CSV table of C-alpha atoms in Angstrom, one decimal:
chain,number,residue,atom,x,y,z
A,1064,MET,CA,124.6,95.5,162.2
A,1065,ARG,CA,124.1,97.4,158.9
A,1066,VAL,CA,127.1,95.6,157.3
A,1067,ILE,CA,125.8,92.2,158.4
A,1068,LEU,CA,122.3,93.0,156.9
A,1069,ARG,CA,123.9,94.1,153.7
A,1070,VAL,CA,126.1,91.0,153.4
A,1071,GLY,CA,123.1,88.8,154.2
A,1072,MET,CA,121.1,90.6,151.5
A,1073,TYR,CA,123.8,90.1,148.9
A,1074,VAL,CA,124.1,86.4,149.9
A,1075,PHE,CA,120.4,85.9,149.6
A,1076,LEU,CA,120.3,87.7,146.2
A,1077,SER,CA,123.3,85.7,144.9
A,1078,ILE,CA,121.6,82.4,145.9
A,1079,ALA,CA,118.3,83.5,144.2
A,1080,ALA,CA,120.2,84.6,141.1
A,1081,PHE,CA,122.0,81.2,141.0
A,1082,LEU,CA,118.8,79.2,141.4
A,1083,SER,CA,117.2,81.3,138.6
A,1084,ILE,CA,120.0,81.0,136.1
A,1085,PHE,CA,121.0,77.4,136.9
A,1086,PRO,CA,118.2,75.6,134.9
A,1087,LEU,CA,119.2,77.6,131.7
A,1088,PHE,CA,122.9,76.9,132.4
A,1089,TRP,CA,122.2,73.1,132.8
A,1090,THR,CA,120.1,73.0,129.7
A,1091,ALA,CA,122.9,74.7,127.7
A,1092,VAL,CA,125.5,72.3,129.1
A,1093,SER,CA,123.4,69.3,128.5
A,1094,ALA,CA,122.8,70.3,124.9
A,1095,THR,CA,126.5,69.7,124.3
A,1096,ASN,CA,126.7,66.3,126.1
A,1097,SER,CA,125.6,62.8,125.3
A,1098,THR,CA,122.8,61.0,127.1
A,1099,PRO,CA,125.2,59.0,129.4
A,1100,ASP,CA,127.0,62.2,130.4
A,1101,ILE,CA,123.7,63.9,131.2
A,1102,LEU,CA,122.5,60.9,133.3
A,1103,ALA,CA,125.9,61.1,135.1
A,1104,ALA,CA,125.0,64.7,136.0
A,1105,SER,CA,127.9,66.2,134.1
A,1106,MET,CA,128.2,70.0,134.7
A,1107,LEU,CA,130.9,70.5,132.1
A,1108,PRO,CA,130.4,71.4,128.4
A,1109,GLY,CA,130.8,68.4,126.1
A,1110,THR,CA,131.7,67.7,122.5
A,1111,HIS,CA,128.4,66.4,121.2
A,1112,LEU,CA,126.7,69.7,120.2
A,1113,ILE,CA,127.0,69.1,116.4
A,1114,ALA,CA,126.1,65.4,116.8
A,1115,ASN,CA,123.0,66.4,118.8
A,1116,PHE,CA,122.0,69.0,116.2
A,1117,GLU,CA,122.4,66.6,113.3
A,1118,ARG,CA,120.3,64.0,115.3
A,1119,LEU,CA,117.7,66.6,116.0
A,1120,LEU,CA,117.4,67.4,112.3
A,1121,GLU,CA,117.1,63.7,111.6
A,1122,LEU,CA,114.4,63.0,114.1
A,1123,SER,CA,112.2,66.1,113.5
A,1124,ASP,CA,111.4,68.9,111.1
A,1125,LEU,CA,113.0,71.6,113.2
A,1126,GLY,CA,112.7,74.4,110.7
A,1127,ARG,CA,109.0,73.9,110.1
A,1128,ALA,CA,108.3,73.7,113.8
A,1129,PHE,CA,110.3,76.8,114.5
A,1130,TRP,CA,108.5,78.7,111.7
A,1131,ASN,CA,105.1,77.5,112.9
A,1132,SER,CA,105.7,78.7,116.5
A,1133,THR,CA,107.2,82.0,115.3
A,1134,ARG,CA,104.3,82.7,112.9
A,1135,ASN,CA,101.6,81.7,115.4
A,1136,ALA,CA,103.2,83.6,118.3
A,1137,VAL,CA,103.8,86.8,116.3
A,1138,ILE,CA,100.3,87.0,114.8
A,1139,LEU,CA,98.6,86.1,118.0
A,1140,THR,CA,100.7,88.7,119.9
A,1141,ALA,CA,99.9,91.5,117.4
A,1142,VAL,CA,96.2,90.7,117.2
A,1143,SER,CA,95.7,90.1,120.9
A,1144,VAL,CA,97.5,93.2,122.1
A,1145,THR,CA,95.7,95.4,119.6
A,1146,ILE,CA,92.2,94.0,120.7
A,1147,CYS,CA,93.0,94.1,124.4
A,1148,SER,CA,94.5,97.6,124.3
A,1149,LEU,CA,91.4,99.0,122.4
A,1150,ALA,CA,89.2,97.3,125.0
A,1151,GLY,CA,91.2,98.6,128.0
A,1152,TYR,CA,91.2,102.1,126.5
A,1153,ALA,CA,87.4,102.0,125.9
A,1154,PHE,CA,86.7,100.6,129.4
A,1155,GLU,CA,88.5,103.6,131.1
A,1156,VAL,CA,88.0,106.5,128.7
A,1157,PHE,CA,84.3,105.8,128.2
A,1158,HIS,CA,83.8,104.8,131.8
A,1159,SER,CA,80.5,103.8,133.3
A,1160,LYS,CA,79.1,101.6,136.0
A,1161,ALA,CA,77.8,99.1,133.5
A,1162,LYS,CA,81.4,98.7,132.1
A,1163,ASP,CA,82.6,98.2,135.7
A,1164,ARG,CA,80.2,95.3,136.1
A,1165,LEU,CA,81.2,93.9,132.7
A,1166,MET,CA,84.9,94.1,133.7
A,1167,GLY,CA,84.1,92.2,136.9
A,1168,ILE,CA,82.5,89.4,134.8
A,1169,LEU,CA,85.6,89.3,132.7
A,1170,LEU,CA,87.9,89.1,135.7
A,1171,LEU,CA,85.7,86.2,137.0
A,1172,SER,CA,86.4,84.4,133.8
A,1173,MET,CA,90.0,84.2,134.7
A,1174,MET,CA,89.0,81.7,137.5
A,1175,ILE,CA,87.7,79.2,134.9
A,1176,PRO,CA,90.4,76.6,134.0
A,1177,PHE,CA,91.1,76.1,130.4
A,1178,ALA,CA,90.3,72.4,130.7
A,1179,ALA,CA,86.7,73.3,131.5
A,1180,VAL,CA,86.3,75.1,128.1
A,1181,MET,CA,88.7,73.1,126.0
A,1182,ILE,CA,86.1,70.6,124.6
A,1183,PRO,CA,83.5,73.3,123.6
A,1184,LEU,CA,86.3,75.4,122.0
A,1185,PHE,CA,87.6,72.3,120.1
A,1186,ARG,CA,84.0,71.5,118.8
A,1187,LEU,CA,83.6,75.2,117.8
A,1188,ALA,CA,86.9,75.2,115.9
A,1189,THR,CA,86.1,71.9,114.2
A,1190,SER,CA,82.7,73.1,113.1
A,1191,LEU,CA,84.3,76.2,111.6
A,1192,ASN,CA,87.0,74.2,109.8
A,1193,LEU,CA,89.7,75.9,111.8
A,1194,ASN,CA,91.9,72.8,112.4
A,1195,ASP,CA,95.5,73.3,111.5
A,1196,THR,CA,95.1,77.0,111.0
A,1197,THR,CA,96.6,80.0,112.7
A,1198,LEU,CA,93.1,81.4,113.4
A,1199,GLY,CA,92.2,78.2,115.2
A,1200,PHE,CA,95.4,78.5,117.2
A,1201,MET,CA,94.4,82.1,118.2
A,1202,LEU,CA,90.8,81.4,119.0
A,1203,PRO,CA,91.0,80.9,122.8
A,1204,THR,CA,93.3,83.9,123.4
A,1205,LEU,CA,92.3,86.5,120.8
A,1206,SER,CA,91.5,88.6,123.9
A,1207,THR,CA,92.2,87.9,127.6
A,1208,ALA,CA,90.8,89.4,130.7
A,1209,PHE,CA,94.3,89.9,132.1
A,1210,LEU,CA,95.5,92.0,129.2
A,1211,ILE,CA,92.3,94.1,129.2
A,1212,MET,CA,92.7,94.7,132.9
A,1213,LEU,CA,96.4,95.6,132.4
A,1214,PHE,CA,95.6,98.2,129.7
A,1215,ARG,CA,92.6,99.5,131.7
A,1216,GLN,CA,94.7,100.1,134.8
A,1217,SER,CA,97.5,101.7,132.9
A,1218,THR,CA,95.0,104.0,131.1
A,1219,ARG,CA,94.0,105.4,134.5
A,1220,SER,CA,97.4,107.1,134.7
A,1221,PHE,CA,97.1,108.4,131.1
A,1222,PRO,CA,96.5,112.2,131.0
A,1223,HIS,CA,92.9,112.5,129.8
A,1224,GLU,CA,93.6,116.2,129.1
A,1225,MET,CA,95.5,115.1,126.0
A,1226,ILE,CA,92.4,113.2,124.8
A,1227,GLU,CA,90.2,116.3,125.3
A,1228,ALA,CA,92.7,118.5,123.5
A,1229,ALA,CA,92.9,116.1,120.6
A,1230,ARG,CA,89.1,116.0,120.3
A,1231,ILE,CA,89.0,119.8,120.2
A,1232,ASP,CA,91.6,119.7,117.4
A,1233,GLY,CA,89.2,117.4,115.4
A,1234,LEU,CA,90.8,114.0,115.8
A,1235,ASN,CA,88.4,111.0,116.0
A,1236,GLU,CA,88.8,108.3,118.6
A,1237,LEU,CA,90.8,105.9,116.4
A,1238,SER,CA,93.3,108.7,115.5
A,1239,ILE,CA,93.6,109.6,119.2
A,1240,PHE,CA,94.2,106.0,120.0
A,1241,PHE,CA,96.9,105.2,117.4
A,1242,ARG,CA,98.6,108.6,117.2
A,1243,ILE,CA,98.6,109.7,120.9
A,1244,TYR,CA,97.6,106.8,123.2
A,1245,VAL,CA,99.8,104.0,121.6
A,1246,PRO,CA,103.1,106.0,121.6
A,1247,THR,CA,102.5,107.2,125.2
A,1248,MET,CA,101.8,103.7,126.5
A,1249,LYS,CA,104.9,102.0,125.1
A,1250,SER,CA,105.8,100.6,128.5
A,1251,THR,CA,102.4,98.8,128.9
A,1252,TYR,CA,102.7,97.6,125.3
A,1253,ALA,CA,106.1,96.2,126.0
A,1254,ALA,CA,104.8,94.3,129.1
A,1255,ALA,CA,101.8,93.0,127.1
A,1256,ILE,CA,103.9,91.9,124.1
A,1257,THR,CA,106.3,90.1,126.4
A,1258,ILE,CA,103.6,88.2,128.3
A,1259,THR,CA,101.5,87.4,125.3
A,1260,PHE,CA,104.5,86.2,123.1
A,1261,MET,CA,105.8,84.0,125.9
A,1262,ALA,CA,102.4,82.5,126.5
A,1263,ALA,CA,101.8,81.9,122.8
A,1264,TRP,CA,105.2,80.4,122.2
A,1265,ASN,CA,105.1,78.0,125.1
A,1266,VAL,CA,101.4,76.9,124.9
A,1267,PHE,CA,101.2,73.1,124.4
A,1268,LEU,CA,97.7,71.7,125.2
A,1269,TRP,CA,95.6,73.7,122.7
A,1270,PRO,CA,97.9,73.3,119.7
A,1271,ARG,CA,98.1,69.6,120.6
A,1272,LEU,CA,94.4,69.4,120.1
A,1273,ILE,CA,93.8,71.8,117.2
A,1274,MET,CA,97.0,71.2,115.1
A,1275,MET,CA,96.5,67.6,113.8
A,1276,SER,CA,98.8,67.4,110.8
A,1277,PRO,CA,102.6,66.9,111.1
A,1278,GLU,CA,103.1,70.0,109.1
A,1279,ALA,CA,101.4,72.1,111.8
A,1280,VAL,CA,103.7,71.0,114.7
A,1281,THR,CA,105.1,73.7,117.0
A,1282,MET,CA,108.2,73.7,119.1
A,1283,PRO,CA,106.6,72.5,122.4
A,1284,MET,CA,104.9,69.7,120.4
A,1285,LEU,CA,108.3,68.8,118.8
A,1286,ILE,CA,109.9,68.5,122.2
A,1287,SER,CA,107.1,66.3,123.4
A,1288,ASN,CA,107.5,64.1,120.4
A,1289,LEU,CA,111.2,63.7,121.0
A,1290,MET,CA,110.4,62.4,124.5
A,1291,ALA,CA,107.6,60.0,123.4
A,1292,GLY,CA,109.8,57.2,122.1
A,1293,TYR,CA,111.0,54.1,123.8
A,1294,VAL,CA,114.5,55.6,124.1
A,1295,THR,CA,114.9,59.3,125.0
A,1296,GLU,CA,118.1,61.0,123.7
A,1297,PHE,CA,118.4,63.7,126.4
A,1298,GLY,CA,121.1,65.6,124.6
A,1299,VAL,CA,118.9,66.1,121.6
A,1300,VAL,CA,115.9,67.0,123.8
A,1301,MET,CA,118.0,69.6,125.7
A,1302,LEU,CA,119.2,71.1,122.5
A,1303,ALA,CA,115.6,71.4,121.3
A,1304,VAL,CA,114.6,73.0,124.6
A,1305,LEU,CA,117.5,75.4,124.3
A,1306,ILE,CA,116.5,76.4,120.8
A,1307,ALA,CA,112.9,76.8,121.9
A,1308,THR,CA,113.9,79.0,124.8
A,1309,LEU,CA,116.0,81.5,122.8
A,1310,PRO,CA,113.2,83.6,121.2
A,1311,THR,CA,111.5,84.3,124.5
A,1312,ILE,CA,114.9,85.3,126.0
A,1313,ILE,CA,115.5,87.6,123.1
A,1314,ILE,CA,112.1,89.2,123.4
A,1315,PHE,CA,112.4,89.7,127.1
A,1316,LEU,CA,116.0,91.2,126.9
A,1317,PHE,CA,114.9,93.5,124.1
A,1318,LEU,CA,111.8,94.8,126.0
A,1319,GLN,CA,113.0,94.5,129.6
A,1320,ARG,CA,113.7,98.2,129.9
A,1321,TYR,CA,109.9,98.9,129.7
A,1322,PHE,CA,108.6,95.6,131.2
A,1323,ALA,CA,108.6,96.6,134.9
A,1324,GLU,CA,107.2,100.0,134.1
A,1325,GLY,CA,104.4,98.5,132.1
A,1326,LEU,CA,103.4,96.1,134.8
A,1327,LEU,CA,103.3,99.0,137.3
A,1328,GLY,CA,101.2,101.0,134.9
A,1329,THR,CA,103.6,104.0,134.8
A,1330,ILE,CA,104.0,106.4,131.9
A,1331,LYS,CA,107.1,108.3,130.8
């Protein structure tokens, strides 16, 4: 019976792994094929990779879009993680019932769909002349309730005796935060960086509204533009999707060692 259960478990995990990897495999294979081959559901690598890349460069400004997405995602990740970690640290270290109520309000804000606040945010950004700017791109997600909650929950497992000892040694709160808290909470930071970078890289609706000039196009917008014509060249689109996917894969693979620990709020 134990052998049967183990075999069944491995079969189930193999199927789940295949279903998870297959979309990426199909995208990579399709990037090397022509449109007729893709429509014929070809699962074998083709010979059109260079032709698709040349056509992609011809139809779009790939370098600018990649740079815009990279710049926006990196800056937003750095700023958002810093703000949210400071907030999560303060919520737990300087704990009070009033802060608990405020945290509850922040968590309730997660229930509000972005479409409900999109127009007010757009009007605010326009009134502040933030169109086509990185600051305008960052405006809705400079801080998020989820990241604040993540850091707050992780801070609960942080040894507060270290904070008290550092205060006795004469360190101020900012020094304690950057010199003691940040190095200790690297797992939580890895999870927060991964989540924030992926969200910032893949976001489409808000940049579509706030980034009005062709020079401000991002990778999701570029892919959308490639599919907006009368004739869609699927090999070119799949190659663009593959290129747009690579940075998030690299970030996740680089930080995966700490990702699960960070979500669980553990400290090593």
